[in-house]
Amino acid sequence: MFSQSLLPYNTFGLDVSTEEIYPVEDLISLHQFWISRRWENRPWHILGGGSNVLITDNLAGTVLLNRIRGKREIAREGNQIWIEFGGGENWHDAVMWAVEKGYGGLENMSLIPGTVGAAPIQNIGAYGVELKDHFVYLDAFCWETGTQVRFERSACEFGYRDSIFKRWAKGKYFITHICLQLELQPKVNTQYGDIASTLQSWGIQNPSIEEVSRAVIHIRQSKLPNPAELGNCGSFFKNPVIPESQFKELQARIPEAKHFPVGAGWVKVPAGWLIEHAGWKGHRAGAVGVHEKQALVLVNYGGAQGKEVIALAQKIQADILQRYGIELEMEVNAW
Ligand code: EPU
């Protein structure tokens, strides 16, 4: 029954299977699938790059792979250019394409794993830039009606690693295309994290978007494990946002507590710091562990089972709650 391995399709490297894998290369094949299966009461699941899902067990039904490709200019005006990307494009390849063309805006999000179509679901972001900063609209295929629907930016209700596609719209749509607004005369953003110091160490004064992209790739490669070598899903938890009053109590106990103000009486505490402070960094339990360079990343040392990963994640959550009174929410989607 579960004859189709999903091992090549999930970056955590979980050895799970499904009954059928259906690659979707265009709208016609998607529509054909819908026409032929809509009356069947069998489950289906959508996978992009498989880099933010934890498939904990074999999956009944069909796994649809988003393989819709393409990049096309929609409009340009003044400093802005609108590009529509197929949802199955690899995100990093799309960023590299934009950087080569000289279109600015995505360079800080270089090397994020996954597909373009999955990017809006959790509003991906890195180094001070989020997808929503460049997002114009997405087109999606609605399972209930079998029609294409357009969602403008405000309709997606983007938040920190959040959108309607993680809430009420979850599982209801297949994202076929997304349109991003990029800059023809880019202004670089080097404020966040180690970008400026990396560029400085390379002797670069006025960086181009290509140089910013290279700096981001360098920083990510130095901290984050390559899924091709060590299975992982990037950040496993979200960075918790807590009331300032609660943070003050934490700071009274631990003056060096890392934090970022996010406005209106709220403070973001890096989950990686909490997990490291609690002593979990580099911890290993059988085939799973906490990455030794970035405590926010759980890794598969080979042959991990979904339930082992969940067990480790739950232990970490319980420990952080007990020690600091802070709840860690999973960023990864467990199926
Ligand atoms: N930190 C520690 N120990 C650790 C890890 C981090 O003390 O083991 C501290 C760092 O020193 C720093 C702070 O925590 O002061 C933040 O760390 P970092 O800049 O590495 O980023 P992060 O908050 O851990 C977030 C995103 C990443 C994104 C980076 C860079 C989330 C859940 N994660 O991680 O996104 O690449 O910022 O912008 O918001 C992802 O979502 O999968 C992802 C990798």
PDB file of C-alpha atoms and ligand atoms in Angstrom, residues 125-127 160-161 192 220 223 234-235 237-239 258 270 272-273 276 281 294-296 331, ligand 1:
ATOM      1  CA  GLY A 125      12.303  35.676   6.335  1.00  0.00           C
ATOM      2  CA  ALA A 126      15.932  36.203   7.186  1.00  0.00           C
ATOM      3  CA  TYR A 127      18.343  38.983   8.062  1.00  0.00           C
ATOM      4  CA  TYR A 160       5.892  36.527  11.890  1.00  0.00           C
ATOM      5  CA  ARG A 161       6.213  33.073  10.235  1.00  0.00           C
ATOM      6  CA  TYR A 192      20.795  42.883  10.618  1.00  0.00           C
ATOM      7  CA  ARG A 220      24.099  30.688   6.802  1.00  0.00           C
ATOM      8  CA  LYS A 223      25.794  28.134  11.224  1.00  0.00           C
ATOM      9  CA  GLY A 234      15.941  24.903   9.497  1.00  0.00           C
ATOM     10  CA  SER A 235      14.526  26.596  12.583  1.00  0.00           C
ATOM     11  CA  PHE A 237      10.682  26.490  16.757  1.00  0.00           C
ATOM     12  CA  LYS A 238       9.484  30.064  16.380  1.00  0.00           C
ATOM     13  CA  ASN A 239      11.183  32.766  18.379  1.00  0.00           C
ATOM     14  CA  LYS A 258      19.138  37.971  24.626  1.00  0.00           C
ATOM     15  CA  PRO A 270      15.565  34.067  20.517  1.00  0.00           C
ATOM     16  CA  GLY A 272      18.074  29.406  19.980  1.00  0.00           C
ATOM     17  CA  TRP A 273      19.453  31.344  22.929  1.00  0.00           C
ATOM     18  CA  GLU A 276      21.388  26.880  24.400  1.00  0.00           C
ATOM     19  CA  LYS A 281      22.961  22.721  22.308  1.00  0.00           C
ATOM     20  CA  GLN A 294      22.552  26.603  16.049  1.00  0.00           C
ATOM     21  CA  ALA A 295      20.396  25.353  18.924  1.00  0.00           C
ATOM     22  CA  LEU A 296      17.194  26.228  17.050  1.00  0.00           C
ATOM     23  CA  GLU A 331       7.743  26.429  13.388  1.00  0.00           C
TER      24      GLU A 331
HETATM   25  N1  EPU B   1      21.486  32.303  19.550  1.00  0.00           N
HETATM   26  C1  EPU B   1      22.129  31.675  20.614  1.00  0.00           C
HETATM   27  N2  EPU B   1      22.371  30.327  20.512  1.00  0.00           N
HETATM   28  C2  EPU B   1      22.007  29.610  19.441  1.00  0.00           C
HETATM   29  C3  EPU B   1      21.340  30.226  18.369  1.00  0.00           C
HETATM   30  C4  EPU B   1      21.083  31.600  18.438  1.00  0.00           C
HETATM   31  O1  EPU B   1      22.470  32.295  21.589  1.00  0.00           O
HETATM   32  O2  EPU B   1      22.277  28.395  19.427  1.00  0.00           O
HETATM   33  C5  EPU B   1      21.277  33.745  19.615  1.00  0.00           C
HETATM   34  C6  EPU B   1      22.204  34.456  18.617  1.00  0.00           C
HETATM   35  O3  EPU B   1      23.443  34.726  19.164  1.00  0.00           O
HETATM   36  C7  EPU B   1      21.451  35.715  18.310  1.00  0.00           C
HETATM   37  C8  EPU B   1      20.000  35.279  18.427  1.00  0.00           C
HETATM   38  O4  EPU B   1      19.980  34.064  19.176  1.00  0.00           O
HETATM   39  O5  EPU B   1      21.688  36.702  19.269  1.00  0.00           O
HETATM   40  C9  EPU B   1      19.338  35.080  17.085  1.00  0.00           C
HETATM   41  O6  EPU B   1      20.057  34.084  16.360  1.00  0.00           O
HETATM   42  P1  EPU B   1      20.144  34.058  14.762  1.00  0.00           P
HETATM   43  O7  EPU B   1      20.458  35.414  14.215  1.00  0.00           O
HETATM   44  O8  EPU B   1      21.024  32.922  14.371  1.00  0.00           O
HETATM   45  O9  EPU B   1      18.681  33.810  14.262  1.00  0.00           O
HETATM   46  P2  EPU B   1      17.471  32.973  14.863  1.00  0.00           P
HETATM   47  O10 EPU B   1      16.558  33.890  15.609  1.00  0.00           O
HETATM   48  O11 EPU B   1      17.965  31.776  15.563  1.00  0.00           O
HETATM   49  C10 EPU B   1      15.982  33.526  12.780  1.00  0.00           C
HETATM   50  C11 EPU B   1      15.119  32.756  11.838  1.00  0.00           C
HETATM   51  C12 EPU B   1      15.973  32.067  10.790  1.00  0.00           C
HETATM   52  C13 EPU B   1      16.781  33.126  10.050  1.00  0.00           C
HETATM   53  C14 EPU B   1      17.633  33.885  11.062  1.00  0.00           C
HETATM   54  C15 EPU B   1      18.401  35.019  10.428  1.00  0.00           C
HETATM   55  C16 EPU B   1      13.144  32.107  13.098  1.00  0.00           C
HETATM   56  C17 EPU B   1      12.383  30.994  13.742  1.00  0.00           C
HETATM   57  N3  EPU B   1      14.321  31.784  12.559  1.00  0.00           N
HETATM   58  O12 EPU B   1      16.752  32.550  13.496  1.00  0.00           O
HETATM   59  O13 EPU B   1      15.112  31.451   9.868  1.00  0.00           O
HETATM   60  O14 EPU B   1      17.609  32.542   9.059  1.00  0.00           O
HETATM   61  O15 EPU B   1      16.776  34.457  12.076  1.00  0.00           O
HETATM   62  O16 EPU B   1      17.548  36.045  10.086  1.00  0.00           O
HETATM   63  O17 EPU B   1      12.648  33.235  13.062  1.00  0.00           O
HETATM   64  C18 EPU B   1      13.963  29.390   9.507  1.00  0.00           C
HETATM   65  O18 EPU B   1      12.921  30.007   9.705  1.00  0.00           O
HETATM   66  O19 EPU B   1      13.983  28.151   9.220  1.00  0.00           O
HETATM   67  C19 EPU B   1      15.237  30.090   9.629  1.00  0.00           C
HETATM   68  C20 EPU B   1      16.410  29.476   9.520  1.00  0.00           C
END
